[in-house]
PDB file of N, CA and C in Angstrom:
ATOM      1  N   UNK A  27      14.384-118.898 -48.001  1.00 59.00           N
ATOM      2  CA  UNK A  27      15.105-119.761 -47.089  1.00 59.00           C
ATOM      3  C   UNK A  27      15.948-118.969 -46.095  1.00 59.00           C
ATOM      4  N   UNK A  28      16.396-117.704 -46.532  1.00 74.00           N
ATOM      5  CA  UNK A  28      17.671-116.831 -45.807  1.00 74.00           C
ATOM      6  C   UNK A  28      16.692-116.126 -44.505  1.00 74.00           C
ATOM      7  N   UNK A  29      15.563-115.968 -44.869  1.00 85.00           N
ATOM      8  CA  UNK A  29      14.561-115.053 -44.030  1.00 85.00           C
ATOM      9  C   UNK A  29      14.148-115.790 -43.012  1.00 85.00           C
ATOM     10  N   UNK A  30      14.249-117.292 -42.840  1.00 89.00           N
ATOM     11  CA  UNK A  30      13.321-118.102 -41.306  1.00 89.00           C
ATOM     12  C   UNK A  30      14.314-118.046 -40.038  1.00 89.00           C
ATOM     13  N   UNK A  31      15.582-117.851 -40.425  1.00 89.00           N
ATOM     14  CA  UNK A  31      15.937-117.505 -39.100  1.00 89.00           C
ATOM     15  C   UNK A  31      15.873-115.988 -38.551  1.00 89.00           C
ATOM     16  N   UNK A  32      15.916-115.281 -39.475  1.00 89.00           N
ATOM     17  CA  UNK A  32      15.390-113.685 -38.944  1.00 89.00           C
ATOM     18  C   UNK A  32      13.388-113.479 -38.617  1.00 89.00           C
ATOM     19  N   UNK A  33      13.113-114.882 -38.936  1.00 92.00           N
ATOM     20  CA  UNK A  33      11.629-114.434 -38.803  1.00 92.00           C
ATOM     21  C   UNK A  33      11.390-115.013 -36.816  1.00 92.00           C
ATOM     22  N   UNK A  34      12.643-116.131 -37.264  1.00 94.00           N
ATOM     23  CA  UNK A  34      12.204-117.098 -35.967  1.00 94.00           C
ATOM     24  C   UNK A  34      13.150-115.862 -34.822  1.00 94.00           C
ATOM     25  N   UNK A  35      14.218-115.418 -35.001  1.00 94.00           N
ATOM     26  CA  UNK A  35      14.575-114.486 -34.111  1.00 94.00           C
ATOM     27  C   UNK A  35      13.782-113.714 -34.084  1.00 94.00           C
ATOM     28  N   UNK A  36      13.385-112.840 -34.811  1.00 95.00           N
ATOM     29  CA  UNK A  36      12.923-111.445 -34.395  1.00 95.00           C
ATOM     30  C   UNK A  36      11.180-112.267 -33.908  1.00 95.00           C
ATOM     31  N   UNK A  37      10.678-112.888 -33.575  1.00 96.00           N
ATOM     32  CA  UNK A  37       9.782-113.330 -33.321  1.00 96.00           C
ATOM     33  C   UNK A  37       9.732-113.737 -31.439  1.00 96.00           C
ATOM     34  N   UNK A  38      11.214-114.435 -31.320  1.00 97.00           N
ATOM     35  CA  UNK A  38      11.303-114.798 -30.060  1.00 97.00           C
ATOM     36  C   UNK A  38      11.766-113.808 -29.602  1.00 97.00           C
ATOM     37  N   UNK A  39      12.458-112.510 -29.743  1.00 97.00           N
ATOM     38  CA  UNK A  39      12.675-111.523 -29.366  1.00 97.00           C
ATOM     39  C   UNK A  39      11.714-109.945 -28.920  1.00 97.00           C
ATOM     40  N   UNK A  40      10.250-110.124 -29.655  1.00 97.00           N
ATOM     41  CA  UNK A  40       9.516-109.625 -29.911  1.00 97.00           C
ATOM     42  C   UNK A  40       8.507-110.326 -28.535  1.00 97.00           C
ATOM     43  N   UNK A  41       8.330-111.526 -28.592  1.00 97.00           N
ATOM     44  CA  UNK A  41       7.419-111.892 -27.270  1.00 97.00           C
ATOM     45  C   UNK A  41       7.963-112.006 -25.978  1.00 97.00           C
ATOM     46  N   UNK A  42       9.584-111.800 -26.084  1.00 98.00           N
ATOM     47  CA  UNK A  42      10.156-111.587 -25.011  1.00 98.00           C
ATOM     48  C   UNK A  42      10.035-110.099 -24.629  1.00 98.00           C
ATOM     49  N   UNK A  43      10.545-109.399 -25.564  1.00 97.00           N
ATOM     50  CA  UNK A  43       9.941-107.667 -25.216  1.00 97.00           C
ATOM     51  C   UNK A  43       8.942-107.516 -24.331  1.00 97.00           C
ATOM     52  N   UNK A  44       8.038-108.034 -25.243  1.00 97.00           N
ATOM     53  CA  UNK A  44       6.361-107.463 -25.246  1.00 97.00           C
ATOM     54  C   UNK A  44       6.831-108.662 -23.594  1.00 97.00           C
ATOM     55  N   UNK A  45       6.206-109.386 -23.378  1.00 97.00           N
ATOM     56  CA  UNK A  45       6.000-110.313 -21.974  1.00 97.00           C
ATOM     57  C   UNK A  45       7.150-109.479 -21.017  1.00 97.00           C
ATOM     58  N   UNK A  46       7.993-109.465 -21.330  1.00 97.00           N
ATOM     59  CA  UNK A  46       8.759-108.809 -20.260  1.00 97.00           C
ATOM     60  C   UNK A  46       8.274-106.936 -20.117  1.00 97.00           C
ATOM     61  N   UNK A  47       8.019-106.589 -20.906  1.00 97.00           N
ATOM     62  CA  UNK A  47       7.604-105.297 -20.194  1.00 97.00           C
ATOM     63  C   UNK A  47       5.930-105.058 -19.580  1.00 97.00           C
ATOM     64  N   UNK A  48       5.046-106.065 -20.252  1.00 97.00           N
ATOM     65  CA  UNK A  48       4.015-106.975 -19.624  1.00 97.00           C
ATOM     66  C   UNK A  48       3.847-106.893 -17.845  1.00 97.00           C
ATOM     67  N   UNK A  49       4.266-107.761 -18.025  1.00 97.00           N
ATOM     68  CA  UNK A  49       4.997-108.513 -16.599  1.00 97.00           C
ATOM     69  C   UNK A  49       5.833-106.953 -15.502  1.00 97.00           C
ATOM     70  N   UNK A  50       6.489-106.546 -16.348  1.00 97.00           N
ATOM     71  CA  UNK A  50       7.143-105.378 -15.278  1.00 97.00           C
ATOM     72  C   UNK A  50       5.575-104.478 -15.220  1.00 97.00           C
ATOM     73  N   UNK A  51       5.203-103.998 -15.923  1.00 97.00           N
ATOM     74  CA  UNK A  51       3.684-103.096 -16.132  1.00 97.00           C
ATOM     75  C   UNK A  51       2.918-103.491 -14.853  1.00 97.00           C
ATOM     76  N   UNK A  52       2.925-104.571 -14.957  1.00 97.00           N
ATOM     77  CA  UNK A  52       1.508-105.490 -14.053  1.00 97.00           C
ATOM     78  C   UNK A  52       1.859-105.113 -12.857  1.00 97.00           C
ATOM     79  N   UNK A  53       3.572-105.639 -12.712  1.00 96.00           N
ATOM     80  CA  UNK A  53       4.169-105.440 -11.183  1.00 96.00           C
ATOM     81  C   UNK A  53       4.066-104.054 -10.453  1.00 96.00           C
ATOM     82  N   UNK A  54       5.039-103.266 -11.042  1.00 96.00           N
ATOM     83  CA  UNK A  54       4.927-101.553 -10.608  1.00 96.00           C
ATOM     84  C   UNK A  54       3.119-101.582 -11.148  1.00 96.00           C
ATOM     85  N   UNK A  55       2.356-101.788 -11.348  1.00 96.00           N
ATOM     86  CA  UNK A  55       0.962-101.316 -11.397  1.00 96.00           C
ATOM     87  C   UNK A  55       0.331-101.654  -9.871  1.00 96.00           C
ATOM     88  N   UNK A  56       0.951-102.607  -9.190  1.00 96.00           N
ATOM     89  CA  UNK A  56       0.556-103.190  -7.984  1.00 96.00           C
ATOM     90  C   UNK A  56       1.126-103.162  -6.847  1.00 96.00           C
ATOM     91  N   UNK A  57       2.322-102.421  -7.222  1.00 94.00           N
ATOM     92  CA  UNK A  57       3.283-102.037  -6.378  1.00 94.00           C
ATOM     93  C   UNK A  57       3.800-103.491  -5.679  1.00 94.00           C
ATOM     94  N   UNK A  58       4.340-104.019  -6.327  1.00 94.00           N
ATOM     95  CA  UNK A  58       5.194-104.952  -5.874  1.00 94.00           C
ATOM     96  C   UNK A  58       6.556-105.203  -6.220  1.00 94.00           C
ATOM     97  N   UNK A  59       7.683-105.618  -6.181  1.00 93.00           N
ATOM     98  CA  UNK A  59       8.726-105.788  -6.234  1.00 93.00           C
ATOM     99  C   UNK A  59       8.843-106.848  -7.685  1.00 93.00           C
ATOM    100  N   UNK A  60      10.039-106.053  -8.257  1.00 93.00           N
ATOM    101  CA  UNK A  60       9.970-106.475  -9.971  1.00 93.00           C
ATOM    102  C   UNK A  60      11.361-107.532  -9.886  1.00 93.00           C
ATOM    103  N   UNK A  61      12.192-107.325  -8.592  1.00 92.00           N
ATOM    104  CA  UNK A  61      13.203-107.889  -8.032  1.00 92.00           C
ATOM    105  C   UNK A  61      12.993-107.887  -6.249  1.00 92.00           C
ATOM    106  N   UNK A  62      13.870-109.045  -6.132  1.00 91.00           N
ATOM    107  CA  UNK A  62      13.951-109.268  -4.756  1.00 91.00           C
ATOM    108  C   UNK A  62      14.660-108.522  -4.176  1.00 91.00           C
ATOM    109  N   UNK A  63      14.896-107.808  -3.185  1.00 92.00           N
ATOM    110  CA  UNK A  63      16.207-107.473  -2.494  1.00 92.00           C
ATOM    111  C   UNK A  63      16.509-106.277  -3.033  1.00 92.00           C
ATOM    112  N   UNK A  64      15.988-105.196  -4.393  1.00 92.00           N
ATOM    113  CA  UNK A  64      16.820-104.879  -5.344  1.00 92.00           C
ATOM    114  C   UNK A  64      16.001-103.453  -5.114  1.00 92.00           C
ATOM    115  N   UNK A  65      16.937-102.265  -5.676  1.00 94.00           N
ATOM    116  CA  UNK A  65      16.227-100.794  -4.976  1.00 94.00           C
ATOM    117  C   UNK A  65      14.775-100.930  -6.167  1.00 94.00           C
ATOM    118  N   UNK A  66      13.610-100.614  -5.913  1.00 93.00           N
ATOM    119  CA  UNK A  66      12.334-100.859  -6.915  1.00 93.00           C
ATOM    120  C   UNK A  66      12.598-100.207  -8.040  1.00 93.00           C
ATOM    121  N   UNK A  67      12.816 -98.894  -8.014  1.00 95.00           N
ATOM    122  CA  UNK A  67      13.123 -97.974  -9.421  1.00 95.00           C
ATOM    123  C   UNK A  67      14.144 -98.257  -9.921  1.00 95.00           C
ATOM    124  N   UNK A  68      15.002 -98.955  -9.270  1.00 95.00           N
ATOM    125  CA  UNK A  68      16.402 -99.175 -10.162  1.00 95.00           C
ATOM    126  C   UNK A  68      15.988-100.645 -11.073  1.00 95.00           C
ATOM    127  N   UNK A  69      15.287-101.342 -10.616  1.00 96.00           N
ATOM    128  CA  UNK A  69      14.885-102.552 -11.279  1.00 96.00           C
ATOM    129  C   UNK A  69      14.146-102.838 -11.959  1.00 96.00           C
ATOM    130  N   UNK A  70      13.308-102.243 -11.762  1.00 96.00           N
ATOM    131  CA  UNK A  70      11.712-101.898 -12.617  1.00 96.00           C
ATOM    132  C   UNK A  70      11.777-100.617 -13.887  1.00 96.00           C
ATOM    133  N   UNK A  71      13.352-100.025 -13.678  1.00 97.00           N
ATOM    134  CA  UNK A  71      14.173 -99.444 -14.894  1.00 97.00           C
ATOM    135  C   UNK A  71      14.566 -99.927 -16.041  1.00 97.00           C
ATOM    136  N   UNK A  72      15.437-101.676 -14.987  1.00 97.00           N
ATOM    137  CA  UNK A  72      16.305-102.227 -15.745  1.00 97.00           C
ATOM    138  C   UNK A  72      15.491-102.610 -16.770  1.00 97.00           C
ATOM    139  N   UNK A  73      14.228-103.427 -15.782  1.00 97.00           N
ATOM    140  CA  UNK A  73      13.341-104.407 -16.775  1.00 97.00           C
ATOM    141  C   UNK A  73      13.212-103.445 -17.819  1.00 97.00           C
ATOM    142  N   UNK A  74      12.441-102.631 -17.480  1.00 97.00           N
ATOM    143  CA  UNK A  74      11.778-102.086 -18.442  1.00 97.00           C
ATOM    144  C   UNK A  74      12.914-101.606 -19.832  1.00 97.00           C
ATOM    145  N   UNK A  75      13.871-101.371 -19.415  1.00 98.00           N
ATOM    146  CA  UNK A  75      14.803-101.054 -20.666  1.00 98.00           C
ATOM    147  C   UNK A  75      15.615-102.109 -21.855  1.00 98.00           C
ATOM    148  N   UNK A  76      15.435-103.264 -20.693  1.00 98.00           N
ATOM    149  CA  UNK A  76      15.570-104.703 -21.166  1.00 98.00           C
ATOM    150  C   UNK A  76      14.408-105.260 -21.840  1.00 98.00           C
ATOM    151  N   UNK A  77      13.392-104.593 -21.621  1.00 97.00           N
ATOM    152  CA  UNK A  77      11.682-105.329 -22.263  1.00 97.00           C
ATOM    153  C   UNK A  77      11.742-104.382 -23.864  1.00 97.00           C
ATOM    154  N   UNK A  78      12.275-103.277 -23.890  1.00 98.00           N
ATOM    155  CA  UNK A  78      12.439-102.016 -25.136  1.00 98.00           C
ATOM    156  C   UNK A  78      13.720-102.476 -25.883  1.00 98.00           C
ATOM    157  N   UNK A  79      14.573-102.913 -25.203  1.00 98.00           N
ATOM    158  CA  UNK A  79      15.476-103.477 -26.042  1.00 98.00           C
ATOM    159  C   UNK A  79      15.205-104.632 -27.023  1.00 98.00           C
ATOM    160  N   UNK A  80      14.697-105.729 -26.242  1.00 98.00           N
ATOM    161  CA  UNK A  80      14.553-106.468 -26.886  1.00 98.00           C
ATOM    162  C   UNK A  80      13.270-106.510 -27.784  1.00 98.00           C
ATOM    163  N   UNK A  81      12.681-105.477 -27.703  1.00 97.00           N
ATOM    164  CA  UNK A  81      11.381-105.147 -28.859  1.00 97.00           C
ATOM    165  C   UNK A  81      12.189-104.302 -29.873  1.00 97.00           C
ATOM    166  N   UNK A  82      12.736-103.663 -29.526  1.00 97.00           N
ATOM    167  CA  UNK A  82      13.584-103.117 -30.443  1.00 97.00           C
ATOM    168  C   UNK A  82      14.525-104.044 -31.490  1.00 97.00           C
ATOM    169  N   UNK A  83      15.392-105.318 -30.955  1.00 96.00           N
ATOM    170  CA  UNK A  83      16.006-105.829 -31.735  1.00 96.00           C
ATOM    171  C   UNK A  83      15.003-107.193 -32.652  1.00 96.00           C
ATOM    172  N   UNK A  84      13.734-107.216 -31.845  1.00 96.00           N
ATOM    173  CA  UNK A  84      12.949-108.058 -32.837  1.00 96.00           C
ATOM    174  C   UNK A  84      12.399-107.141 -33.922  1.00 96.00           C
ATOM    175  N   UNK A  85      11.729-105.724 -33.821  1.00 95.00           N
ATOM    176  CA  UNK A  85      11.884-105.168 -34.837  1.00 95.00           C
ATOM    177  C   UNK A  85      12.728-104.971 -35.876  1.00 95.00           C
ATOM    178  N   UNK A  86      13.885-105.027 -35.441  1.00 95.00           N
ATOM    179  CA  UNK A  86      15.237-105.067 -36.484  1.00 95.00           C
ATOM    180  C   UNK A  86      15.213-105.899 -37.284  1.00 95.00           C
ATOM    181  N   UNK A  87      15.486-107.558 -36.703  1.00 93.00           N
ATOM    182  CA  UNK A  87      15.102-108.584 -36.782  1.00 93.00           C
ATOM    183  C   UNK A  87      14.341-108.684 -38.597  1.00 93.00           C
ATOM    184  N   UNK A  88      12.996-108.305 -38.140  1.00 92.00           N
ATOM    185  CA  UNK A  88      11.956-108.187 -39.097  1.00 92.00           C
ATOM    186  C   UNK A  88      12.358-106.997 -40.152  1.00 92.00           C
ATOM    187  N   UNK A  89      12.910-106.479 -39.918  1.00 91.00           N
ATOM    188  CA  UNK A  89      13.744-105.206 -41.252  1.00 91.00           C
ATOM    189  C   UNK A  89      14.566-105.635 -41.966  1.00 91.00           C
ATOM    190  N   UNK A  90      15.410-107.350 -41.494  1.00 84.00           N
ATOM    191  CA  UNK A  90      16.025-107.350 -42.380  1.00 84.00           C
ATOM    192  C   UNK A  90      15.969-108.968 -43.442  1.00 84.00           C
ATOM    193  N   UNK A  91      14.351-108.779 -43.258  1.00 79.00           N
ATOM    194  CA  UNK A  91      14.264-109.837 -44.457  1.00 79.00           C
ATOM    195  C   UNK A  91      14.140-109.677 -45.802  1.00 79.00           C
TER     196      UNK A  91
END
């Protein structure tokens, strides 16, 4: 019973990772803008460190059932 909310977090955290660094991949693969307005490498950084983070804390997530 203690484990479905660490399964259901680290789960929604895990397809947010994965889709968000997805999605940044595709963009810088096509050279397009990952943000509007925004310097490209500085954004297509962020994502990407924001897409590892949050694969990172769904892994966690799943470590501590």
């Amino acid at each position: 019973m203690e484990s479905g909310p660490a399964i259901f977090a680290g789960t929604v955290f895990a397809l947010f990772g994965a889709g968000l660094l997805l999605w940044t991949g595709a963009r810088v693969a096509h050279r397009a803008p990952v943000a509007d307005g925004v310097n490209p490498v500085a954004s297509a950084t962020l994502a990407a460190l924001a897409g590892s983070a949050a694969l990172v804390l769904g892994v966690w997530c799943f470590t501590r059932m």
